[in-house]
């Protein structure tokens, strides 16, 4: 019997949405290359038996789908009402299998922002992916459903008002007095620069806002402030109104994984060890046994799944528990920009040597299971160099 994905992929493809199969329990894509999903690929994946049988339907958020999602990570109608009050009415609202809420809006370059608002369990998903109705969670015996609207409401979606994405509350232009105009216009441009695709769009909103001054500024002066604010944003120096500076790509990674510190730590380890490798293995059991990182295998697997879900790593070869084969992965982006060696071995770990007969030995001839050797931290399969403690101390 076909699964949810096979039954509904065509409807989403007809609506122009890039769909792909998802493991709903693990919130993990069931197919590689989901970031490049298209309506045509959705139909092709649905025609493959094992993919069509999947009961989860994912949608790429952002430019490719034209959708931005407000993800309310809390149960209760009060949280949904608060989100609607802040971001505006929308014809499409969704209830997740766990009883939480999602709201869809027309994409306007929002990007992916995790917990950007103080004390609000809300994420802005203008990137990454979401799980769409009627996906089914077997473990919860519940489905994702449309509370209101559906695919026929996509053309009616409004954009999110820019002011709803602000963490502060800019002062109304009509109330600005002479002597305050320059300072407040500068602050307004800096706040708006985070949500504008280019300097012309920023200039447009700056002119509109400044035109409400009781004593307007010359247009050349408004343009000067807008272009200056755009330059600060482009160079990563726009700190105005932020709780902390957002300067580097590393800061953006931290923001995206702030709610999953184990995933953030694991990702930093992968960057250090595999930043310039085409592929690498992840074997949670072996990594846990070797203490790199010193977590349970379940915690390592959960952190890996978060990185997969949020698009930081891509699965090239799926794990095969029956054959005890670890999965192979790659970093989606190479953030290692310096000239340093980002393949630094794990502390105190050196090399094992692959023997002609197929067994692993260190430079003193000890097998990994012997009393003088430790397990490989990454569990890399035969044919590659594996890191572990070198009992003889002669390999570096």
C-alpha positions as a Python dict, from the first residue, in 0.01 Angstrom:
ca = {
    (1, 'X'): (0, 0, 0),
    (2, 'X'): (147, 343, -92),
    (3, 'X'): (244, 569, 194),
    (4, 'X'): (150, 928, 265),
    (5, 'X'): (424, 1063, 40),
    (6, 'X'): (320, 858, -265),
    (7, 'X'): (-45, 954, -212),
    (8, 'X'): (8, 1330, -179),
    (9, 'X'): (334, 1421, -356),
    (10, 'X'): (154, 1486, -684),
    (11, 'X'): (-88, 1733, -521),
    (12, 'X'): (200, 1929, -372),
    (13, 'X'): (392, 1914, -701),
    (14, 'X'): (88, 2042, -890),
    (15, 'X'): (76, 2333, -644),
    (16, 'X'): (439, 2408, -737),
    (17, 'X'): (590, 2304, -405),
    (18, 'X'): (925, 2118, -378),
    (19, 'X'): (831, 1811, -173),
    (20, 'X'): (1042, 1519, -55),
    (21, 'X'): (992, 1217, 176),
    (22, 'X'): (1067, 1259, 547),
    (23, 'X'): (1102, 1027, 845),
    (24, 'X'): (854, 1202, 1072),
    (25, 'X'): (960, 1039, 1396),
    (26, 'X'): (1324, 1143, 1355),
    (27, 'X'): (1235, 1456, 1154),
    (28, 'X'): (1496, 1354, 904),
    (29, 'X'): (1486, 1361, 521),
    (30, 'X'): (1449, 1014, 371),
    (31, 'X'): (1633, 1111, 53),
    (32, 'X'): (1965, 1274, -29),
    (33, 'X'): (1966, 1607, -208),
    (34, 'X'): (1639, 1725, -52),
    (35, 'X'): (1769, 2085, -65),
    (36, 'X'): (1737, 2065, -446),
    (37, 'X'): (1385, 1922, -445),
    (38, 'X'): (1154, 2028, -728),
    (39, 'X'): (797, 1930, -824),
    (40, 'X'): (942, 1698, -1088),
    (41, 'X'): (1176, 1529, -843),
    (42, 'X'): (890, 1494, -595),
    (43, 'X'): (694, 1291, -849),
    (44, 'X'): (1000, 1081, -931),
    (45, 'X'): (1068, 1004, -564),
    (46, 'X'): (702, 911, -514),
    (47, 'X'): (730, 651, -790),
    (48, 'X'): (1010, 468, -605),
    (49, 'X'): (852, 203, -381),
    (50, 'X'): (1060, 252, -67),
    (51, 'X'): (1037, 632, -87),
    (52, 'X'): (668, 639, -175),
    (53, 'X'): (599, 422, 129),
    (54, 'X'): (727, 694, 364),
    (55, 'X'): (457, 859, 577),
    (56, 'X'): (622, 1201, 598),
    (57, 'X'): (604, 1484, 345),
    (58, 'X'): (866, 1759, 368),
    (59, 'X'): (865, 2099, 197),
    (60, 'X'): (1173, 2313, 137),
    (61, 'X'): (1117, 2654, 293),
    (62, 'X'): (1231, 2980, 139),
    (63, 'X'): (1289, 3094, -216),
    (64, 'X'): (1227, 2759, -390),
    (65, 'X'): (879, 2716, -238),
    (66, 'X'): (792, 3082, -187),
    (67, 'X'): (698, 3001, 173),
    (68, 'X'): (810, 3121, 515),
    (69, 'X'): (684, 2937, 820),
    (70, 'X'): (626, 3067, 1169),
    (71, 'X'): (688, 2762, 1385),
    (72, 'X'): (520, 2788, 1725),
    (73, 'X'): (704, 2539, 1944),
    (74, 'X'): (447, 2529, 2222),
    (75, 'X'): (108, 2362, 2269),
    (76, 'X'): (-210, 2564, 2316),
    (77, 'X'): (-440, 2802, 2131),
    (78, 'X'): (-304, 3095, 2333),
    (79, 'X'): (37, 3061, 2166),
    (80, 'X'): (-126, 3039, 1823),
    (81, 'X'): (-331, 3352, 1895),
    (82, 'X'): (-17, 3535, 2006),
    (83, 'X'): (162, 3440, 1683),
    (84, 'X'): (-132, 3556, 1470),
    (85, 'X'): (-145, 3885, 1660),
    (86, 'X'): (224, 3949, 1600),
    (87, 'X'): (269, 3822, 1243),
    (88, 'X'): (-77, 3885, 1102),
    (89, 'X'): (-366, 3677, 979),
    (90, 'X'): (-289, 3404, 727),
    (91, 'X'): (-525, 3162, 550),
    (92, 'X'): (-302, 2859, 618),
    (93, 'X'): (-244, 2735, 972),
    (94, 'X'): (-132, 2383, 1063),
    (95, 'X'): (-153, 2164, 1370),
    (96, 'X'): (141, 1928, 1414),
    (97, 'X'): (115, 1569, 1532),
    (98, 'X'): (225, 1683, 1879),
    (99, 'X'): (-42, 1955, 1895),
    (100, 'X'): (179, 2255, 1818),
    (101, 'X'): (115, 2513, 1547),
    (102, 'X'): (263, 2639, 1220),
    (103, 'X'): (163, 2943, 1015),
    (104, 'X'): (252, 2988, 648),
    (105, 'X'): (326, 3323, 483),
    (106, 'X'): (460, 3434, 148),
    (107, 'X'): (841, 3432, 149),
    (108, 'X'): (1001, 3775, 151),
    (109, 'X'): (1367, 3695, 214),
    (110, 'X'): (1325, 3630, 587),
    (111, 'X'): (1591, 3358, 620),
    (112, 'X'): (1606, 3100, 898),
    (113, 'X'): (1597, 3248, 1250),
    (114, 'X'): (1579, 3024, 1556),
    (115, 'X'): (1429, 3180, 1871),
    (116, 'X'): (1490, 3537, 1758),
    (117, 'X'): (1241, 3688, 2005),
    (118, 'X'): (1287, 3714, 2380),
    (119, 'X'): (1080, 3464, 2579),
    (120, 'X'): (882, 3344, 2276),
    (121, 'X'): (897, 2978, 2163),
    (122, 'X'): (884, 3082, 1798),
    (123, 'X'): (1113, 3013, 1502),
    (124, 'X'): (1107, 3193, 1167),
    (125, 'X'): (1171, 2935, 894),
    (126, 'X'): (1260, 3108, 571),
    (127, 'X'): (1508, 2825, 506),
    (128, 'X'): (1555, 2458, 586),
    (129, 'X'): (1242, 2244, 565),
    (130, 'X'): (912, 2174, 736),
    (131, 'X'): (686, 1871, 767),
    (132, 'X'): (354, 1925, 592),
    (133, 'X'): (5, 1769, 624),
    (134, 'X'): (-109, 1496, 613),
    (135, 'X'): (219, 1347, 741),
    (136, 'X'): (171, 1078, 1004),
    (137, 'X'): (359, 1014, 1331),
    (138, 'X'): (327, 644, 1409),
    (139, 'X'): (475, 688, 1758),
    (140, 'X'): (209, 949, 1844),
    (141, 'X'): (-70, 792, 1638),
    (142, 'X'): (-145, 1140, 1506),
    (143, 'X'): (-122, 1336, 1182),
    (144, 'X'): (-25, 1686, 1077),
    (145, 'X'): (-344, 1859, 963),
    (146, 'X'): (-449, 2191, 817),
    (147, 'X'): (-637, 2386, 1083),
    (148, 'X'): (-737, 2639, 821),
    (149, 'X'): (-682, 2658, 448),
    (150, 'X'): (-484, 2418, 233),
    (151, 'X'): (-297, 2402, -96),
    (152, 'X'): (-570, 2599, -270),
    (153, 'X'): (-493, 2892, -37),
    (154, 'X'): (-127, 2935, -136),
    (155, 'X'): (-192, 3226, -371),
    (156, 'X'): (-368, 3414, -90),
    (157, 'X'): (-73, 3406, 151),
    (158, 'X'): (39, 3748, 276),
    (159, 'X'): (402, 3836, 358),
    (160, 'X'): (507, 3885, 717),
    (161, 'X'): (506, 4257, 805),
    (162, 'X'): (871, 4368, 849),
    (163, 'X'): (797, 4526, 1185),
    (164, 'X'): (682, 4187, 1320),
    (165, 'X'): (1038, 4058, 1284),
    (166, 'X'): (1194, 4340, 1483),
    (167, 'X'): (1311, 4270, 1836),
    (168, 'X'): (1268, 4635, 1930),
    (169, 'X'): (993, 4889, 1859),
    (170, 'X'): (1102, 5177, 1634),
    (171, 'X'): (956, 5513, 1721),
    (172, 'X'): (683, 5647, 1493),
    (173, 'X'): (824, 5896, 1243),
    (174, 'X'): (544, 6145, 1309),
    (175, 'X'): (666, 6183, 1668),
    (176, 'X'): (1027, 6258, 1579),
    (177, 'X'): (1130, 6613, 1665),
    (178, 'X'): (1395, 6829, 1504),
    (179, 'X'): (1730, 6741, 1658),
    (180, 'X'): (1636, 6371, 1677),
    (181, 'X'): (1585, 6304, 1306),
    (182, 'X'): (1937, 6200, 1209),
    (183, 'X'): (1992, 5966, 1502),
    (184, 'X'): (1654, 5792, 1474),
    (185, 'X'): (1673, 5764, 1095),
    (186, 'X'): (2012, 5595, 1132),
    (187, 'X'): (1873, 5350, 1388),
    (188, 'X'): (1569, 5279, 1171),
    (189, 'X'): (1788, 5206, 866),
    (190, 'X'): (2012, 4974, 1066),
    (191, 'X'): (1710, 4778, 1194),
    (192, 'X'): (1551, 4755, 849),
    (193, 'X'): (1878, 4653, 680),
    (194, 'X'): (1849, 4304, 828),
    (195, 'X'): (1536, 4232, 627),
    (196, 'X'): (1611, 4394, 289),
    (197, 'X'): (1762, 4214, -7),
    (198, 'X'): (1950, 4516, -143),
    (199, 'X'): (2026, 4880, -79),
    (200, 'X'): (1751, 5001, -314),
    (201, 'X'): (1485, 4821, -110),
    (202, 'X'): (1629, 4970, 209),
    (203, 'X'): (1636, 5317, 52),
    (204, 'X'): (1271, 5280, -42),
    (205, 'X'): (1154, 5205, 314),
    (206, 'X'): (1384, 5472, 458),
    (207, 'X'): (1235, 5738, 228),
    (208, 'X'): (883, 5627, 319),
    (209, 'X'): (952, 5640, 692),
    (210, 'X'): (1142, 5971, 682),
    (211, 'X'): (872, 6135, 468),
    (212, 'X'): (646, 6133, 774),
    (213, 'X'): (877, 6367, 967),
    (214, 'X'): (702, 6694, 1044),
    (215, 'X'): (1019, 6861, 914),
    (216, 'X'): (1154, 6616, 650),
    (217, 'X'): (1525, 6567, 583),
    (218, 'X'): (1673, 6619, 234),
    (219, 'X'): (1652, 6302, 21),
    (220, 'X'): (2030, 6299, -27),
    (221, 'X'): (2074, 6274, 348),
    (222, 'X'): (1820, 5990, 374),
    (223, 'X'): (2004, 5807, 96),
    (224, 'X'): (2338, 5854, 273),
    (225, 'X'): (2207, 5691, 591),
    (226, 'X'): (2044, 5403, 400),
    (227, 'X'): (2360, 5324, 205),
    (228, 'X'): (2573, 5344, 517),
    (229, 'X'): (2341, 5105, 708),
    (230, 'X'): (2344, 4865, 413),
    (231, 'X'): (2724, 4864, 420),
    (232, 'X'): (2730, 4785, 791),
    (233, 'X'): (2488, 4493, 737),
    (234, 'X'): (2682, 4353, 441),
    (235, 'X'): (3010, 4356, 635),
    (236, 'X'): (2861, 4193, 947),
    (237, 'X'): (2901, 4503, 1164),
    (238, 'X'): (2533, 4576, 1223),
    (239, 'X'): (2513, 4530, 1600),
    (240, 'X'): (2232, 4779, 1663),
    (241, 'X'): (1948, 4638, 1872),
    (242, 'X'): (2101, 4290, 1897),
    (243, 'X'): (2151, 4113, 2225),
    (244, 'X'): (2496, 4012, 2098),
    (245, 'X'): (2701, 4096, 1790),
    (246, 'X'): (2648, 3874, 1487),
    (247, 'X'): (2978, 3899, 1306),
    (248, 'X'): (3082, 3564, 1166),
    (249, 'X'): (2930, 3264, 998),
    (250, 'X'): (3015, 3077, 1318),
    (251, 'X'): (2779, 3304, 1509),
    (252, 'X'): (2499, 3225, 1264),
    (253, 'X'): (2566, 2854, 1309),
    (254, 'X'): (2544, 2899, 1685),
    (255, 'X'): (2213, 3081, 1650),
    (256, 'X'): (2070, 2801, 1434),
    (257, 'X'): (2177, 2532, 1684),
    (258, 'X'): (2137, 2725, 2011),
    (259, 'X'): (1846, 2500, 2114),
    (260, 'X'): (2053, 2184, 2053),
    (261, 'X'): (2394, 2234, 2218),
    (262, 'X'): (2501, 1872, 2155),
    (263, 'X'): (2440, 1918, 1781),
    (264, 'X'): (2641, 2241, 1786),
    (265, 'X'): (2932, 2070, 1964),
    (266, 'X'): (2925, 1772, 1726),
    (267, 'X'): (2922, 2004, 1427),
    (268, 'X'): (3226, 2192, 1554),
    (269, 'X'): (3406, 1858, 1594),
    (270, 'X'): (3318, 1764, 1236),
    (271, 'X'): (3445, 2099, 1111),
    (272, 'X'): (3774, 2046, 1293),
    (273, 'X'): (3829, 1688, 1180),
    (274, 'X'): (3658, 1681, 841),
    (275, 'X'): (3642, 2042, 725),
    (276, 'X'): (3830, 1966, 404),
    (277, 'X'): (3728, 1606, 346),
    (278, 'X'): (3479, 1505, 82),
    (279, 'X'): (3312, 1249, 306),
    (280, 'X'): (3343, 1091, 647),
    (281, 'X'): (3179, 822, 858),
    (282, 'X'): (2963, 868, 1167),
    (283, 'X'): (2932, 562, 1392),
    (284, 'X'): (2764, 662, 1721),
    (285, 'X'): (2844, 333, 1900),
    (286, 'X'): (3217, 344, 1820),
    (287, 'X'): (3240, 717, 1890),
    (288, 'X'): (3076, 669, 2231),
    (289, 'X'): (3306, 378, 2317),
    (290, 'X'): (3612, 585, 2229),
    (291, 'X'): (3494, 888, 2421),
    (292, 'X'): (3494, 1118, 2122),
    (293, 'X'): (3263, 1281, 2222),
    (294, 'X'): (3209, 1132, 2571),
    (295, 'X'): (2833, 1083, 2528),
    (296, 'X'): (2599, 788, 2492),
    (297, 'X'): (2548, 656, 2140),
    (298, 'X'): (2186, 772, 2153),
    (299, 'X'): (2290, 1132, 2229),
    (300, 'X'): (2542, 1124, 1942),
    (301, 'X'): (2279, 982, 1704),
    (302, 'X'): (2026, 1247, 1808),
    (303, 'X'): (2280, 1526, 1754),
    (304, 'X'): (2362, 1382, 1410),
    (305, 'X'): (1991, 1376, 1321),
    (306, 'X'): (1952, 1743, 1416),
    (307, 'X'): (2242, 1832, 1185),
    (308, 'X'): (2078, 1633, 905),
    (309, 'X'): (1737, 1791, 963),
    (310, 'X'): (1875, 2144, 961),
    (311, 'X'): (2091, 2095, 655),
    (312, 'X'): (2438, 2112, 811),
    (313, 'X'): (2539, 1766, 691),
    (314, 'X'): (2415, 1542, 410),
    (315, 'X'): (2386, 1164, 417),
    (316, 'X'): (2572, 1002, 126),
    (317, 'X'): (2540, 637, 233),
    (318, 'X'): (2279, 528, 485),
    (319, 'X'): (2388, 323, 788),
    (320, 'X'): (2332, -54, 759),
    (321, 'X'): (2284, -194, 1113),
    (322, 'X'): (2248, -551, 986),
    (323, 'X'): (2592, -543, 826),
    (324, 'X'): (2731, -317, 1100),
    (325, 'X'): (2819, -54, 842),
    (326, 'X'): (2833, 308, 949),
    (327, 'X'): (2676, 579, 736),
    (328, 'X'): (2885, 821, 532),
    (329, 'X'): (2823, 1195, 530),
    (330, 'X'): (2959, 1524, 409),
    (331, 'X'): (2950, 1879, 536),
    (332, 'X'): (2704, 2082, 330),
    (333, 'X'): (2919, 2394, 366),
    (334, 'X'): (3291, 2428, 426),
    (335, 'X'): (3325, 2703, 685),
    (336, 'X'): (3700, 2654, 732),
    (337, 'X'): (3834, 2975, 578),
    (338, 'X'): (4178, 3000, 738),
    (339, 'X'): (4496, 2839, 609),
    (340, 'X'): (4533, 2622, 918),
    (341, 'X'): (4504, 2245, 922),
    (342, 'X'): (4142, 2167, 1006),
    (343, 'X'): (4206, 1792, 997),
    (344, 'X'): (4360, 1804, 1345),
    (345, 'X'): (4329, 1457, 1504),
    (346, 'X'): (4124, 1409, 1817),
    (347, 'X'): (4347, 1469, 2124),
    (348, 'X'): (4569, 1171, 2215),
    (349, 'X'): (4446, 976, 1911),
    (350, 'X'): (4675, 872, 1632),
    (351, 'X'): (4668, 622, 1346),
    (352, 'X'): (4582, 260, 1298),
    (353, 'X'): (4726, 80, 998),
    (354, 'X'): (4520, -142, 766),
    (355, 'X'): (4698, -479, 734),
    (356, 'X'): (4700, -672, 404),
    (357, 'X'): (4487, -950, 553),
    (358, 'X'): (4215, -700, 636),
    (359, 'X'): (4263, -644, 1009),
    (360, 'X'): (4344, -322, 1188),
    (361, 'X'): (4675, -293, 1375),
    (362, 'X'): (4857, -5, 1537),
    (363, 'X'): (5229, 58, 1486),
    (364, 'X'): (5314, -182, 1768),
    (365, 'X'): (5108, -456, 1608),
    (366, 'X'): (4821, -449, 1857),
    (367, 'X'): (4463, -498, 1732),
    (368, 'X'): (4208, -233, 1838),
    (369, 'X'): (4048, -477, 2081),
    (370, 'X'): (4376, -557, 2254),
    (371, 'X'): (4472, -427, 2598),
    (372, 'X'): (4707, -163, 2457),
    (373, 'X'): (4477, -8, 2197),
    (374, 'X'): (4147, 176, 2190),
    (375, 'X'): (3852, 162, 1956),
    (376, 'X'): (3842, 384, 1650),
    (377, 'X'): (3658, 707, 1732),
    (378, 'X'): (3480, 737, 1399),
    (379, 'X'): (3420, 375, 1308),
    (380, 'X'): (3532, 434, 950),
    (381, 'X'): (3490, 125, 734),
    (382, 'X'): (3767, -80, 577),
    (383, 'X'): (3968, 88, 310),
    (384, 'X'): (4034, 418, 487),
    (385, 'X'): (4262, 547, 759),
    (386, 'X'): (4104, 529, 1102),
    (387, 'X'): (4204, 727, 1407),
    (388, 'X'): (4271, 561, 1741),
    (389, 'X'): (4537, 554, 2013),
    (390, 'X'): (4871, 438, 1875),
    (391, 'X'): (5019, 200, 2132),
    (392, 'X'): (5371, 219, 1987),
    (393, 'X'): (5373, 596, 1961),
    (394, 'X'): (5546, 596, 1623),
    (395, 'X'): (5259, 712, 1401),
    (396, 'X'): (5146, 1075, 1405),
}
